[in-house]
PDB file of C-alpha atoms and ligand atoms in Angstrom:
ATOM      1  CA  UNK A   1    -170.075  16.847 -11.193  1.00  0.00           C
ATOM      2  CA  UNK A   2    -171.832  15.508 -14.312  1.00  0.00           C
ATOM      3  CA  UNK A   3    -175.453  16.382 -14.583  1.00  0.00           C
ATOM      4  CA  UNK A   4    -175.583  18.847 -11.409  1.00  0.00           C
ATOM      5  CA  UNK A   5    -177.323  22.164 -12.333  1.00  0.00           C
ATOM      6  CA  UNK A   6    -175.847  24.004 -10.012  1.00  0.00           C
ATOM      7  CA  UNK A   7    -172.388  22.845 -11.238  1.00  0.00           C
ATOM      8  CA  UNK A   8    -173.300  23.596 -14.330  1.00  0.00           C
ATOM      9  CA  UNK A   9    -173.975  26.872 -13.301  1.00  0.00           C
ATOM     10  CA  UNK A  10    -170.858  27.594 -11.568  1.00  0.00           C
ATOM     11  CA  UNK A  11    -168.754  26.835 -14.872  1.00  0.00           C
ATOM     12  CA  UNK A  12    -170.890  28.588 -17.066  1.00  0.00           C
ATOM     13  CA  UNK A  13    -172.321  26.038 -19.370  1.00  0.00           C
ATOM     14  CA  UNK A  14    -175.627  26.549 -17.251  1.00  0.00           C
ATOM     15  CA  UNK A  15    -177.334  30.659 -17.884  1.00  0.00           C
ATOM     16  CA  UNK A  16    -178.126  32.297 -15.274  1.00  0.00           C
ATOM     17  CA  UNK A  17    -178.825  35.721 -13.536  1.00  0.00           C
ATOM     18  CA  UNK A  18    -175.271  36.320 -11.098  1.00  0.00           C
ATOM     19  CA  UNK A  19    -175.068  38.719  -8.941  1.00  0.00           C
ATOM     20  CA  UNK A  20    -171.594  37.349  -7.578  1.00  0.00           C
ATOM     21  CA  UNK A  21    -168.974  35.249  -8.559  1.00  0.00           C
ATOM     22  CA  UNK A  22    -165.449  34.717  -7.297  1.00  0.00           C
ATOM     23  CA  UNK A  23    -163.295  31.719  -6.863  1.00  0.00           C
ATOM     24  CA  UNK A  24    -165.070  29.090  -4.428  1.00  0.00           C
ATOM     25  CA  UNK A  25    -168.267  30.831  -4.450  1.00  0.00           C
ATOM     26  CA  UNK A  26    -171.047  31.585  -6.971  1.00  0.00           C
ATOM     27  CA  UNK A  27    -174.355  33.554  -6.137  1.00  0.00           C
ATOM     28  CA  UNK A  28    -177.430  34.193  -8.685  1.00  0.00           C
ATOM     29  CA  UNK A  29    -180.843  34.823  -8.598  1.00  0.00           C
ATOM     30  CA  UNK A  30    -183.625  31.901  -7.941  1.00  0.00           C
ATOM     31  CA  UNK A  31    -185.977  31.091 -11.252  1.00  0.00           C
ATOM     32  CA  UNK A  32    -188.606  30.589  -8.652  1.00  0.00           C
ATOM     33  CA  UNK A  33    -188.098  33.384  -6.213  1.00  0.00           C
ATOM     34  CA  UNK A  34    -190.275  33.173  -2.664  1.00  0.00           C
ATOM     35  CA  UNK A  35    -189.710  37.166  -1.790  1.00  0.00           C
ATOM     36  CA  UNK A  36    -189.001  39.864  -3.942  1.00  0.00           C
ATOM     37  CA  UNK A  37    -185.142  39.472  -3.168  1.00  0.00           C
ATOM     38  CA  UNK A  38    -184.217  35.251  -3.608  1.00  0.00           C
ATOM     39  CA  UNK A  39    -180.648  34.699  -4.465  1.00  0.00           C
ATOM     40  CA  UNK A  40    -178.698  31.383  -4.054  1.00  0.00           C
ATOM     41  CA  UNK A  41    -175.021  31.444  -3.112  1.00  0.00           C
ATOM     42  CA  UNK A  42    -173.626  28.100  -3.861  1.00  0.00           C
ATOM     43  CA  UNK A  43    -169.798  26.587  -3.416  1.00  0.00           C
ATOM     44  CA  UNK A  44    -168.583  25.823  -7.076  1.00  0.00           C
ATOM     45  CA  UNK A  45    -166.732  22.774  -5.364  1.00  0.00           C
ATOM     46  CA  UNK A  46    -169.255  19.780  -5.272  1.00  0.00           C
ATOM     47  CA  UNK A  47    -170.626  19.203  -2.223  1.00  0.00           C
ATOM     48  CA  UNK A  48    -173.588  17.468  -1.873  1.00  0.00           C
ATOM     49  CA  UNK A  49    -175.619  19.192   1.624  1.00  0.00           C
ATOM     50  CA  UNK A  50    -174.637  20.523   5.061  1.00  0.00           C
ATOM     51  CA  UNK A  51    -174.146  16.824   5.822  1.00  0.00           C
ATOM     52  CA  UNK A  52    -171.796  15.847   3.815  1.00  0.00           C
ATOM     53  CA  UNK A  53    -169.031  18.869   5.044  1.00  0.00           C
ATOM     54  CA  UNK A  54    -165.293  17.648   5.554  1.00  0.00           C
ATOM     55  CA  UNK A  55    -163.007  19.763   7.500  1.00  0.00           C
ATOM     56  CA  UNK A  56    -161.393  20.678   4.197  1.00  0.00           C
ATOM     57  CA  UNK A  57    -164.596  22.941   3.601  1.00  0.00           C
ATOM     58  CA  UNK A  58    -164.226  25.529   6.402  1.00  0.00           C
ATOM     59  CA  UNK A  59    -162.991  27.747   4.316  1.00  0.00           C
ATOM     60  CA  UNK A  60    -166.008  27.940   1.582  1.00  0.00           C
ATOM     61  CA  UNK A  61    -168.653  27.470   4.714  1.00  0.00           C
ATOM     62  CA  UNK A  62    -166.922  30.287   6.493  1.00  0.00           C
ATOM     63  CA  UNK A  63    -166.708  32.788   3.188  1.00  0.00           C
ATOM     64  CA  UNK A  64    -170.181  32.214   2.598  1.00  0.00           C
ATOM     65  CA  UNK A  65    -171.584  33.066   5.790  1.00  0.00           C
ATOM     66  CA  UNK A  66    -168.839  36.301   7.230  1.00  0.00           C
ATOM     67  CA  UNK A  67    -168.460  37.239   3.283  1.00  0.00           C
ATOM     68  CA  UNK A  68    -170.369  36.684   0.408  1.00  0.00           C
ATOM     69  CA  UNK A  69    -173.506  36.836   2.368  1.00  0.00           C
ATOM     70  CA  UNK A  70    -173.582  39.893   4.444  1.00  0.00           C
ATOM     71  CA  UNK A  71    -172.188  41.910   1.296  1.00  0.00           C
ATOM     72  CA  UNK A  72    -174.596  40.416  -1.345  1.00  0.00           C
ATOM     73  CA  UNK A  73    -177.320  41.317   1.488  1.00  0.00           C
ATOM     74  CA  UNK A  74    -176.163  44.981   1.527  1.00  0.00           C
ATOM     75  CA  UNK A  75    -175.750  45.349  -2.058  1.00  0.00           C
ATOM     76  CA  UNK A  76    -178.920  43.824  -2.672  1.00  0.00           C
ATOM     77  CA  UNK A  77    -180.363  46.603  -0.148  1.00  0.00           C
ATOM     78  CA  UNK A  78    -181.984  44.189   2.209  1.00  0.00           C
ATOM     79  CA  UNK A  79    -179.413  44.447   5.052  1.00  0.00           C
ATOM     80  CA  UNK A  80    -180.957  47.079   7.081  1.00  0.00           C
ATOM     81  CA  UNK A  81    -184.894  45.773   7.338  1.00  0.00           C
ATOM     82  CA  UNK A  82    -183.436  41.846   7.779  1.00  0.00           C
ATOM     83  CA  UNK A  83    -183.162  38.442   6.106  1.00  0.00           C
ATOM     84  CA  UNK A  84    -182.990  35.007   6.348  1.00  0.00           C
ATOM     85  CA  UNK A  85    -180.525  32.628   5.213  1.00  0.00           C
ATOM     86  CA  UNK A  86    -182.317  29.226   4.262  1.00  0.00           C
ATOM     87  CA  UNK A  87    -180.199  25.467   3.803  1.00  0.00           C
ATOM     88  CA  UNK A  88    -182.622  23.340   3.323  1.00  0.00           C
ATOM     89  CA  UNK A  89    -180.797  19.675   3.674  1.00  0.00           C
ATOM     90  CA  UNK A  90    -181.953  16.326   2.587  1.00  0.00           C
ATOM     91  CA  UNK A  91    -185.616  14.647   1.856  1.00  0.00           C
ATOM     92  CA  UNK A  92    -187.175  15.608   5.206  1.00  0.00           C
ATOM     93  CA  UNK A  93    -185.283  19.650   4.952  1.00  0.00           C
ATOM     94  CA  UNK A  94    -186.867  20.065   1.764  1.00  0.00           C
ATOM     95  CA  UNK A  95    -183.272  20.003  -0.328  1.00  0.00           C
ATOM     96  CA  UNK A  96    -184.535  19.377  -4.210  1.00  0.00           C
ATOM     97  CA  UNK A  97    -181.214  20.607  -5.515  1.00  0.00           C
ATOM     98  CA  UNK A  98    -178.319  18.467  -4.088  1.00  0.00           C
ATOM     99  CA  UNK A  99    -175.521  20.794  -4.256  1.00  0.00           C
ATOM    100  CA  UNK A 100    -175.237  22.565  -1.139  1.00  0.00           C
ATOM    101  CA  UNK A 101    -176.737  26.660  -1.390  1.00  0.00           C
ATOM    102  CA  UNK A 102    -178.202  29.112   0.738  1.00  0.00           C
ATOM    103  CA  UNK A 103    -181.056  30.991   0.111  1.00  0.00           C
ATOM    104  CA  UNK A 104    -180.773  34.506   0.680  1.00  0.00           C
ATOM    105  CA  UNK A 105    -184.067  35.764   0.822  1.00  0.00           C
ATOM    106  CA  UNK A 106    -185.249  39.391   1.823  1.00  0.00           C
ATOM    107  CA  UNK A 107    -187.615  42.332   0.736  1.00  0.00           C
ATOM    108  CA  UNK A 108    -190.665  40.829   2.725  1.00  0.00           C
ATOM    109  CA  UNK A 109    -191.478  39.689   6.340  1.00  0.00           C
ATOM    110  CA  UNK A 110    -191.021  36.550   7.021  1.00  0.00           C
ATOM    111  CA  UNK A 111    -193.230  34.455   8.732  1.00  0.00           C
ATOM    112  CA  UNK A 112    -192.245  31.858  11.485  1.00  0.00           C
ATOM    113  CA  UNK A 113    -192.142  28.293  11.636  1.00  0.00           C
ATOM    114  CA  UNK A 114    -191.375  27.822   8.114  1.00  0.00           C
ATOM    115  CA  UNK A 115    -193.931  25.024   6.538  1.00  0.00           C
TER     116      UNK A 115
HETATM  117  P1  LIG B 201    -183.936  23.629  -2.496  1.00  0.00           P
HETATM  118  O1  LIG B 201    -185.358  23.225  -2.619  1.00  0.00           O
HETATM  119  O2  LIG B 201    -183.557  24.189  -1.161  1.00  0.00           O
HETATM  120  O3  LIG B 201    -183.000  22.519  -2.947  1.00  0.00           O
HETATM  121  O4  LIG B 201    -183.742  24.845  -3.482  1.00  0.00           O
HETATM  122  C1  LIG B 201    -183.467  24.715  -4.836  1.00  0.00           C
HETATM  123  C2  LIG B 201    -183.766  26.023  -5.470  1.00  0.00           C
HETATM  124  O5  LIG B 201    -183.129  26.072  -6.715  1.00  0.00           O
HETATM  125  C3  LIG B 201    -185.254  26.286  -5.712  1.00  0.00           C
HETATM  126  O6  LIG B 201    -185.628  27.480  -5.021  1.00  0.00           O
HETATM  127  C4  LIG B 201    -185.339  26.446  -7.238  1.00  0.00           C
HETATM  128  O7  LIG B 201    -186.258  27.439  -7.610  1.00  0.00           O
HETATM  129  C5  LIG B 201    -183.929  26.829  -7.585  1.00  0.00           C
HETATM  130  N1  LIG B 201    -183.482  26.485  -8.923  1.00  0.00           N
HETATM  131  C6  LIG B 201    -183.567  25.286  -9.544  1.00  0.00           C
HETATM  132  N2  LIG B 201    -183.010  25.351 -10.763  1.00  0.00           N
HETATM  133  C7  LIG B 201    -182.540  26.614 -10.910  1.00  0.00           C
HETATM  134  C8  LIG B 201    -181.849  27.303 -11.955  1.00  0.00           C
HETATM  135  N3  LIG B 201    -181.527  26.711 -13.101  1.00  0.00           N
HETATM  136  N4  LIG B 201    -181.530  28.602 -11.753  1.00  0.00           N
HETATM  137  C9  LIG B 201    -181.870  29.227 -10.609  1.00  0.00           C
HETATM  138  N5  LIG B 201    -182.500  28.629  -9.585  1.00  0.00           N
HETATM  139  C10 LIG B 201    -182.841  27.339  -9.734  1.00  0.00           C
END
């Protein structure tokens, strides 16, 4: 989509630091990281937030989460002391970026609630 950063990102005309990349998914590391490991791993189809899935994204949601995920946390060696996956979604979730992304954030405790 015109004028989406994240888009931009995904074909390349955007730099960034990648630490994954296949063919639905791309994962790099946040300019403004909140904990020493803060990647992002982002669909390279458009979608706008959690609620705006179709059925015809299964497949992306589900590669994220059983695939790209755990392996980016182990490779990033934060699988064994824990992480937390972060989608923030809309005005009130704290989305500023509206192309759907996870934050994969680990090398720190967390703290609970978030704020
Ligand atoms: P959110 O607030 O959940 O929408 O998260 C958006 C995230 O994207 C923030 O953590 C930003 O630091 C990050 N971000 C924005 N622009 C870029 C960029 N060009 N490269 C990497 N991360 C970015």
């Amino acid at each position: 989509m015109n004028d989406c950063i994240f888009c931009g990102i995904a074909e390349g005309k955007i730099p960034s630091q990648k630490v994954f990349e296949d063919d639905s998914v791309v994962a790099f590391r946040d300019l403004s990281p909140k904990a020493p490991v803060h990647v992002l791993i982002v669909p390279k189809k458009h979608i706008q937030s959690v609620a705006h899935f179709q059925t015809v994204d299964k497949d992306v949601a589900a590669h994220i989460f059983v695939d790209v995920a755990p392996k980016l946390a182990k490779d990033l060696g934060i699988a064994d002391d824990g992480f937390r996956l972060v989608i923030n979604t809309g005005k009130n979730g704290g989305q500023s970026v509206n192309h759907l992304h996870v934050h994969l954030l680990g090398g720190r405790k967390m703290t609970w609630p978030p704020g």
